[in-house]
PDB file of C-alpha atoms in Angstrom:
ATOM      1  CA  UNK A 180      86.789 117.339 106.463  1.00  0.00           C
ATOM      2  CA  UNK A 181      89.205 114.187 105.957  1.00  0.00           C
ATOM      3  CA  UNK A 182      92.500 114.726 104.146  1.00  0.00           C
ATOM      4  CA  UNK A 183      93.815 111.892 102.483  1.00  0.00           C
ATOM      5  CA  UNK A 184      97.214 112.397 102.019  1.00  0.00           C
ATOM      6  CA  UNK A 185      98.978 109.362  99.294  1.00  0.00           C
ATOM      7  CA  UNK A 186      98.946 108.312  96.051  1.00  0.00           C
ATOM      8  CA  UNK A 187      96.500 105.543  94.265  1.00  0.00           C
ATOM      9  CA  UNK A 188      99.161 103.320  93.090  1.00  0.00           C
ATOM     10  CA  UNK A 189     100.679 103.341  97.068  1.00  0.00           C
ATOM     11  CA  UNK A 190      98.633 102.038  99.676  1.00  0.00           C
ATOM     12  CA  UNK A 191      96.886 104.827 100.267  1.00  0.00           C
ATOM     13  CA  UNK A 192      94.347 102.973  97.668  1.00  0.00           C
ATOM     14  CA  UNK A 193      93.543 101.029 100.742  1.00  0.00           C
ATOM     15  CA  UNK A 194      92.236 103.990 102.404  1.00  0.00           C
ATOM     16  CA  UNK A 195      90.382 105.448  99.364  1.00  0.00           C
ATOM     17  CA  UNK A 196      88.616 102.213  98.851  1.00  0.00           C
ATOM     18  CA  UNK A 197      87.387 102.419 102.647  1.00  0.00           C
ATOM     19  CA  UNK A 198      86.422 106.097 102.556  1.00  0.00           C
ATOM     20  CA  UNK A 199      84.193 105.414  99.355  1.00  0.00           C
ATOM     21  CA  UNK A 200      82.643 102.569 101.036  1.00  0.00           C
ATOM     22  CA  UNK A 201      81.609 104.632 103.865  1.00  0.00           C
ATOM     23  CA  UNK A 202      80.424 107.245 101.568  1.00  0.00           C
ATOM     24  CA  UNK A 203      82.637 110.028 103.604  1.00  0.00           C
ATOM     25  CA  UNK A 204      83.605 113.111 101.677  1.00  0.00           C
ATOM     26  CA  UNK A 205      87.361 113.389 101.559  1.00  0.00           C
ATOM     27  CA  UNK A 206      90.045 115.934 100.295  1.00  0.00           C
ATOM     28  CA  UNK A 207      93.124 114.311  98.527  1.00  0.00           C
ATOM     29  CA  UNK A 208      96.645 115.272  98.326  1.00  0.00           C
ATOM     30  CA  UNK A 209      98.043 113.175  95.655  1.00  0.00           C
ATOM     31  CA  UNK A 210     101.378 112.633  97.159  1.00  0.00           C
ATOM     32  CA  UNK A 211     103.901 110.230  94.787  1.00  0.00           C
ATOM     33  CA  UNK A 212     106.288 108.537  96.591  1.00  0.00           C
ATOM     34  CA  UNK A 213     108.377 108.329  93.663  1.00  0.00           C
ATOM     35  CA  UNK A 214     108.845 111.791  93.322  1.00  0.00           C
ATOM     36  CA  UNK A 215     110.396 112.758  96.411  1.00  0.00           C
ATOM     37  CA  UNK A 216     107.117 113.963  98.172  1.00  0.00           C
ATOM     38  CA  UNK A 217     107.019 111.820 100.660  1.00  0.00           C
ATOM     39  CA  UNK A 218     110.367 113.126 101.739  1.00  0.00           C
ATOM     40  CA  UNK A 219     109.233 117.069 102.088  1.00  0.00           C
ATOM     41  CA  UNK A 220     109.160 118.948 105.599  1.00  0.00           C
ATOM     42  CA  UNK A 221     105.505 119.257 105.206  1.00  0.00           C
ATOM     43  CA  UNK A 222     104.742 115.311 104.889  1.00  0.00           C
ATOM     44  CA  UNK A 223     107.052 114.777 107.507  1.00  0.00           C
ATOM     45  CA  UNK A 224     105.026 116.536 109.938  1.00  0.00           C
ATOM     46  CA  UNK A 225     102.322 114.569 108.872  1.00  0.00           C
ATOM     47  CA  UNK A 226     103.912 111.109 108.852  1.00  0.00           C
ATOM     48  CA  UNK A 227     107.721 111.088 110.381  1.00  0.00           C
ATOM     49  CA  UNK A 228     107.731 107.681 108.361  1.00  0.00           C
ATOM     50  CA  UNK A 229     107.869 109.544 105.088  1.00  0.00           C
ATOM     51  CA  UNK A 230     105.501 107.046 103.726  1.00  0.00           C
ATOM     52  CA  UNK A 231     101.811 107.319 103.097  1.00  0.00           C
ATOM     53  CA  UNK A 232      98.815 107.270 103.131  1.00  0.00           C
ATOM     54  CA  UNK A 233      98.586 109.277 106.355  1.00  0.00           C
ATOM     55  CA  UNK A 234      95.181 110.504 107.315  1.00  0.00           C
ATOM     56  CA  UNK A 235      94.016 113.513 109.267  1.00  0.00           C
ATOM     57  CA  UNK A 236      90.385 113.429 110.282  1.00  0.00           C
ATOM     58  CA  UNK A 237      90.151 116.913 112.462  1.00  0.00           C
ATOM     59  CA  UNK A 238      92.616 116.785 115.241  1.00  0.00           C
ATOM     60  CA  UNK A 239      93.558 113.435 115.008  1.00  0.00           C
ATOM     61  CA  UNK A 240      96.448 112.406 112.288  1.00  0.00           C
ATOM     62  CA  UNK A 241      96.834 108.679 111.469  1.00  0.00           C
ATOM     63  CA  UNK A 242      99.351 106.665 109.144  1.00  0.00           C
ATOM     64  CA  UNK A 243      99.373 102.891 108.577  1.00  0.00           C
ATOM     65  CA  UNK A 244      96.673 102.127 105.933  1.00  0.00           C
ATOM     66  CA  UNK A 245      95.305  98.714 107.704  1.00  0.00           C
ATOM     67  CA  UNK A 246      95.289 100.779 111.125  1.00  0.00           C
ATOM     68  CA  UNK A 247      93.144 103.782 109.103  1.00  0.00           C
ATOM     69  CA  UNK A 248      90.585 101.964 108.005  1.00  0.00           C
ATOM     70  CA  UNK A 249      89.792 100.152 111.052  1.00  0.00           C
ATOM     71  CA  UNK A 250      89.521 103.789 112.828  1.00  0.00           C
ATOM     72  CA  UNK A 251      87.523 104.498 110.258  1.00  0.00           C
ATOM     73  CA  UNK A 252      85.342 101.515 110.577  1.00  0.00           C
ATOM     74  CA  UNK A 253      84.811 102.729 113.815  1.00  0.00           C
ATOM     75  CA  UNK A 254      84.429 106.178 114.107  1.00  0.00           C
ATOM     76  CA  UNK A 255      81.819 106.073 111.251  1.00  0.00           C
ATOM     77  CA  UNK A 256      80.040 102.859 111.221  1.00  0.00           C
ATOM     78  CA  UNK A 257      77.953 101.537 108.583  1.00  0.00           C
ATOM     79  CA  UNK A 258      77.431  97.689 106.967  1.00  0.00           C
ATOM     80  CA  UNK A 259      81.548  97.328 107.013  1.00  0.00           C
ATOM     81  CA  UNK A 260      81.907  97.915 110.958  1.00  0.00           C
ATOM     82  CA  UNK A 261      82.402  95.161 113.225  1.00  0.00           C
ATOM     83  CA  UNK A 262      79.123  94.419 115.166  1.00  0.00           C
ATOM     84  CA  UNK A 263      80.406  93.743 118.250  1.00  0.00           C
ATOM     85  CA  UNK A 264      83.477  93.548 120.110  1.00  0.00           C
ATOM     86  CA  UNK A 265      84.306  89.595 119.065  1.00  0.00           C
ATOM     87  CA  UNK A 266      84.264  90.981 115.022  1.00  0.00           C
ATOM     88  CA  UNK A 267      86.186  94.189 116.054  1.00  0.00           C
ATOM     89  CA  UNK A 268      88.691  91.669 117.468  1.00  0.00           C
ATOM     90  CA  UNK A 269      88.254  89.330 114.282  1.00  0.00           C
ATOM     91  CA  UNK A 270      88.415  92.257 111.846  1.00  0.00           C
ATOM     92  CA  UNK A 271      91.993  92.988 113.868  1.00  0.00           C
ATOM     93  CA  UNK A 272      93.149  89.735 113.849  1.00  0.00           C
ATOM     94  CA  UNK A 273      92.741  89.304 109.864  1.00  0.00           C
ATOM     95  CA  UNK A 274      94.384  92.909 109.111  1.00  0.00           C
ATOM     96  CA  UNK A 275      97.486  91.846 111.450  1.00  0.00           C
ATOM     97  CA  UNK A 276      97.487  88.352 109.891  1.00  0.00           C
ATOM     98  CA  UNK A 277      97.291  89.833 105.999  1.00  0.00           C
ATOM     99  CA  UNK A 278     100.411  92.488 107.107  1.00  0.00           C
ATOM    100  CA  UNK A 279     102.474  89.637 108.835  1.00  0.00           C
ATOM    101  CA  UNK A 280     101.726  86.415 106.450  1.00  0.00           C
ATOM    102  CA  UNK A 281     101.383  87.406 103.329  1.00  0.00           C
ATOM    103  CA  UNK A 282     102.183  90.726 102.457  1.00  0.00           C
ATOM    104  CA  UNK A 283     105.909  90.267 102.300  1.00  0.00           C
ATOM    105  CA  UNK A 284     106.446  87.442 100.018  1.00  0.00           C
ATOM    106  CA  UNK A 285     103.413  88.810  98.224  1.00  0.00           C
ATOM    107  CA  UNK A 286     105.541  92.040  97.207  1.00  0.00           C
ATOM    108  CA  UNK A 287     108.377  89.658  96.346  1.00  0.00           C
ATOM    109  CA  UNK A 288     106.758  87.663  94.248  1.00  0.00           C
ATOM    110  CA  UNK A 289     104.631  90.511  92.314  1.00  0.00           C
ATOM    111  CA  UNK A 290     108.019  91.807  92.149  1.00  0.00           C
ATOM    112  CA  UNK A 291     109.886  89.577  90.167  1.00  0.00           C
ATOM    113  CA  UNK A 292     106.771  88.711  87.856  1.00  0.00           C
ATOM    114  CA  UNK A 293     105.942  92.114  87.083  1.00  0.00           C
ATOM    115  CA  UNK A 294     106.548  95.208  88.859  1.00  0.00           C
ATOM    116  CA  UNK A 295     110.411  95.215  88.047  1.00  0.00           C
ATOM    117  CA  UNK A 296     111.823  96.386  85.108  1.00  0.00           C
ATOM    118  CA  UNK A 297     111.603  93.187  82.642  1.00  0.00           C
ATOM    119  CA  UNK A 298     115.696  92.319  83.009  1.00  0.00           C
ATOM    120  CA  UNK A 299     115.696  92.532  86.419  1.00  0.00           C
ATOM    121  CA  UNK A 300     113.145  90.263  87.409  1.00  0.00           C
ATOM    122  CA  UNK A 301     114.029  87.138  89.083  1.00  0.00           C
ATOM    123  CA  UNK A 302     111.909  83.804  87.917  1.00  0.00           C
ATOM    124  CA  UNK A 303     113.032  81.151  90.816  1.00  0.00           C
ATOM    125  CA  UNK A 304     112.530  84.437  93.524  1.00  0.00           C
ATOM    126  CA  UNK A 305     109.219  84.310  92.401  1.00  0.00           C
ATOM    127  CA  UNK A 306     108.468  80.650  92.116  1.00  0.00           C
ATOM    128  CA  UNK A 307     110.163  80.624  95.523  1.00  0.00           C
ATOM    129  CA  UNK A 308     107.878  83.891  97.240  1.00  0.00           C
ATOM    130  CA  UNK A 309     104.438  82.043  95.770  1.00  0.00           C
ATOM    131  CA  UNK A 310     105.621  78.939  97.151  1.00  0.00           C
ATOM    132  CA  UNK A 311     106.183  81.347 100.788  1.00  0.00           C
ATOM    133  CA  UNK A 312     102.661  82.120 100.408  1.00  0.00           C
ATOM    134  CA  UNK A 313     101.232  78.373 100.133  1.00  0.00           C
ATOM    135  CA  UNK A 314     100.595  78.179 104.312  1.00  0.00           C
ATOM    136  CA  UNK A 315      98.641  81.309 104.868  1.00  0.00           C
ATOM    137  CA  UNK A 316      96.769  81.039 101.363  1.00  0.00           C
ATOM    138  CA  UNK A 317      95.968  77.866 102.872  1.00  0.00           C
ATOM    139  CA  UNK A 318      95.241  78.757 106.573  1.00  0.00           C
ATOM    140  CA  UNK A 319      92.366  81.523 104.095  1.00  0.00           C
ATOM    141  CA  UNK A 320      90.893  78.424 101.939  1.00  0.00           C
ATOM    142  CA  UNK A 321      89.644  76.452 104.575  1.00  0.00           C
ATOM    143  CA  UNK A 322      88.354  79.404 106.517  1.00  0.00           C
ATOM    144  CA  UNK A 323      86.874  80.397 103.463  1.00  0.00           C
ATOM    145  CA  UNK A 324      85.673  76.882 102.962  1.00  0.00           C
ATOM    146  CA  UNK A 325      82.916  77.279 106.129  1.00  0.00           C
ATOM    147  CA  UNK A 326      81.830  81.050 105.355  1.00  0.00           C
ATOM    148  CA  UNK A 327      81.600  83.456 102.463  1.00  0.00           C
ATOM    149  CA  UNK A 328      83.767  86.373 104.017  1.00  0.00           C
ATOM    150  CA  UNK A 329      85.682  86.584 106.949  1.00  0.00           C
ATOM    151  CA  UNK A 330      83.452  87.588 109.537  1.00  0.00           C
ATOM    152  CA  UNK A 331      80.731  85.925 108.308  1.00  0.00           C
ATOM    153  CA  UNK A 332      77.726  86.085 105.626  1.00  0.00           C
ATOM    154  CA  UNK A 333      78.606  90.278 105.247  1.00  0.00           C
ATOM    155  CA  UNK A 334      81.648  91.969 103.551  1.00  0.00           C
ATOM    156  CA  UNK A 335      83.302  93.909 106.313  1.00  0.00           C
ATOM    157  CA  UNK A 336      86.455  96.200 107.086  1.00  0.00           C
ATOM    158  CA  UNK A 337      88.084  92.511 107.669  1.00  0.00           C
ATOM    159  CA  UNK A 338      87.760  91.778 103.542  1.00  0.00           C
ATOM    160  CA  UNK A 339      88.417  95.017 102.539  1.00  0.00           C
ATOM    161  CA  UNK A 340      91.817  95.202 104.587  1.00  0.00           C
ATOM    162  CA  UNK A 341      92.755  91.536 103.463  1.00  0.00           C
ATOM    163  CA  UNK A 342      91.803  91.581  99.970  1.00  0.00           C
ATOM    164  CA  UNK A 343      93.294  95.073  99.509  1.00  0.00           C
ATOM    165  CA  UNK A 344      96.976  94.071 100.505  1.00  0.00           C
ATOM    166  CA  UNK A 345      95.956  90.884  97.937  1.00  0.00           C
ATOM    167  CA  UNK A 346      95.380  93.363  95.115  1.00  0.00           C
ATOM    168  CA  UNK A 347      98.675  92.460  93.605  1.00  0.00           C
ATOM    169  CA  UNK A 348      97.717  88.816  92.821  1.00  0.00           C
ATOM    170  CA  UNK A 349      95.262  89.473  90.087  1.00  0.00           C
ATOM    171  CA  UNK A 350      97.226  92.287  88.785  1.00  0.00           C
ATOM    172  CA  UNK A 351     100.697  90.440  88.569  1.00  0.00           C
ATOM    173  CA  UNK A 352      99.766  87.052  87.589  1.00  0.00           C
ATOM    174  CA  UNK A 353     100.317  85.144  91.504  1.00  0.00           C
ATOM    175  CA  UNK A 354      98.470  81.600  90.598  1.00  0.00           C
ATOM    176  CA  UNK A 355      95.680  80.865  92.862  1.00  0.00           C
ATOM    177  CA  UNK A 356      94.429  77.550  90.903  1.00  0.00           C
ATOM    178  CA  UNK A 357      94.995  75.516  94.444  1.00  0.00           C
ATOM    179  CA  UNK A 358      93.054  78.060  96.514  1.00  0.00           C
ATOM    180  CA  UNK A 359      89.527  78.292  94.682  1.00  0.00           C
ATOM    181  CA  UNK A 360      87.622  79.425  97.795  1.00  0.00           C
ATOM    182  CA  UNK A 361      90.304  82.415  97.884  1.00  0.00           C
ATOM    183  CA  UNK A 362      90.275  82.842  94.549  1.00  0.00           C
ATOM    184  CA  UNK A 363      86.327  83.312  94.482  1.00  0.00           C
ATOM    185  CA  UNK A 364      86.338  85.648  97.330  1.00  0.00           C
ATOM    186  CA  UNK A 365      89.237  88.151  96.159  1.00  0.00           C
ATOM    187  CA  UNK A 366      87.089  88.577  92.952  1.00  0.00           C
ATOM    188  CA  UNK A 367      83.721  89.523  94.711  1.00  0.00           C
ATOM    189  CA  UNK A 368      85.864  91.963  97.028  1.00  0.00           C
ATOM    190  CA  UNK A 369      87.418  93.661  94.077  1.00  0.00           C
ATOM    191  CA  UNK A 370      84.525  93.561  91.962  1.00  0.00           C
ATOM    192  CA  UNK A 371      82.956  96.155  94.460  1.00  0.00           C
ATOM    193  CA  UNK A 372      82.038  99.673  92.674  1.00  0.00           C
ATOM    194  CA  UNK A 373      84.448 101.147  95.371  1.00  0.00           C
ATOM    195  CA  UNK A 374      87.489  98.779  94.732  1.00  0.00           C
ATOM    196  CA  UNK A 375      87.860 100.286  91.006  1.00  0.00           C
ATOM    197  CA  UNK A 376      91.045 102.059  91.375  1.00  0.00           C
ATOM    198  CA  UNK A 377      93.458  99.032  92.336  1.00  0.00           C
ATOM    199  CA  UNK A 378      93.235  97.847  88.179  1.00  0.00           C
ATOM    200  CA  UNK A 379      95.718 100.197  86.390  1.00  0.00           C
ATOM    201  CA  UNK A 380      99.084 100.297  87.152  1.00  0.00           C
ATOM    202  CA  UNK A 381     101.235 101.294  84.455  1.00  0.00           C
ATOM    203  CA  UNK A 382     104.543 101.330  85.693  1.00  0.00           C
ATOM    204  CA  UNK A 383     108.016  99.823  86.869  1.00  0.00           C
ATOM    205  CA  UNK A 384     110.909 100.417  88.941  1.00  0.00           C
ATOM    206  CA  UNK A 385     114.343  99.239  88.905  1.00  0.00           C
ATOM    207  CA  UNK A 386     115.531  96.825  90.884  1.00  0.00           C
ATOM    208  CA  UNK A 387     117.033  97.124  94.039  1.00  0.00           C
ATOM    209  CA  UNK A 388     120.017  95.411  94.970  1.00  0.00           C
ATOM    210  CA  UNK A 389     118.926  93.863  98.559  1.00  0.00           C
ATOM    211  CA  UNK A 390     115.564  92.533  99.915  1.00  0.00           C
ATOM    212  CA  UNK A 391     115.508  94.941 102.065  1.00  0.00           C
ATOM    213  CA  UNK A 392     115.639  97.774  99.155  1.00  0.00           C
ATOM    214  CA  UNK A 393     112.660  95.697  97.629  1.00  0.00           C
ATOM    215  CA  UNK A 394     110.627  96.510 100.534  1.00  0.00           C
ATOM    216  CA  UNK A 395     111.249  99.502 101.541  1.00  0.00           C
ATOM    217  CA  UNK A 396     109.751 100.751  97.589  1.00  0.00           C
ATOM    218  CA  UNK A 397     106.764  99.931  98.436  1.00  0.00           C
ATOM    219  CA  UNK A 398     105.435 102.853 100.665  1.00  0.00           C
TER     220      UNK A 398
END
């Protein structure tokens, strides 16, 4: 049995998303990271990080969401798994590329147009994060431009990884009006029966006083 250890409004929705996909039974431990469980002796031994999700699928124990799924892409198989080695490579690629691009000033600028508490959000951090984001929203259009998702004519663990670190656009307002081809795709990826969860989130946090703080609350 796989134990999914995280919360749905964390990244662990990430992992969920993949697991349904796959069609894999799974037990979850709803563990809040704004409650202090992350923090416990007994997730620590799970993930040292305190963070989730983490993942234990028999002996093996796994934490990173992006990482995850692409184990689980290839431990299980099915439509979203890489067919060869060149997509396995590809479906790598895109997951490192979404983490090191765009998920930073992504958070930022969700941040400061919604996920903060409404006085301390931050209206020319924001313009400035979406305007961080132009290059590699760019660098997606005109790959996007030559093929319907990322690996090709089939939604793979490549879209599902990409487009789930992009939830945060539709649900916080990020303007995609100059990247239609992007724009088109996130909807058909998140319009997927398994995607529902990433819609409601219902709450906000104070700010932190450093970038760094910013970051580091969203485990």
């Amino acid at each position: 049995m796989i134990t999914l250890h995280g919360h749905p409004f964390s990244r662990a929705h990430r992992v969920m998303w993949m697991l349904k996909e796959l069609g894999l039974p799974f037990e979850h431990v709803p563990t809040d990271f704004r409650g202090g469980a992350t923090r416990t002796p007994q997730h620590l031994a799970i993930n040292p990080n305190g963070r989730v999700p983490a993942l234990v699928d028999g002996d093996l124990t796994l934490f990173e969401s992006l990482a995850i799924n692409l184990y689980l892409a290839r431990r299980y198989g099915g439509p979203l798994a890489p067919a060869d080695v060149a997509e396995e490579a590809l479906a790598t690629q895109w997951s490192f590329w979404v983490a090191t691009e765009v998920e930073k000033p992504l958070l930022l600028a969700a941040a400061n147009l919604m996920l903060f508490a409404e006085g301390g959000r931050d209206a020319d951090q924001a313009a400035l994060a979406c305007r961080k984001l132009d290059r590699p929203l760019r660098v997606m259009e005109s790959h996007l431009a030559m093929l319907p998702y990322l690996l090709g004519e089939r939604f793979t663990v490549a879209d599902l990884n990409v487009s789930a670190v992009m939830t945060l656009i539709p649900i916080t307002g990020v303007p995609l009006a100059d990247y239609p081809k992007v724009a088109a795709w996130l909807d058909r990826c998140l319009e997927r029966p398994a995607a529902a969860d990433w819609k409601p989130i219902t709450f906000s946090i104070p700010r932190p006083p450093t970038e760094a703080g910013i970051l580091a609350m969203f485990v």
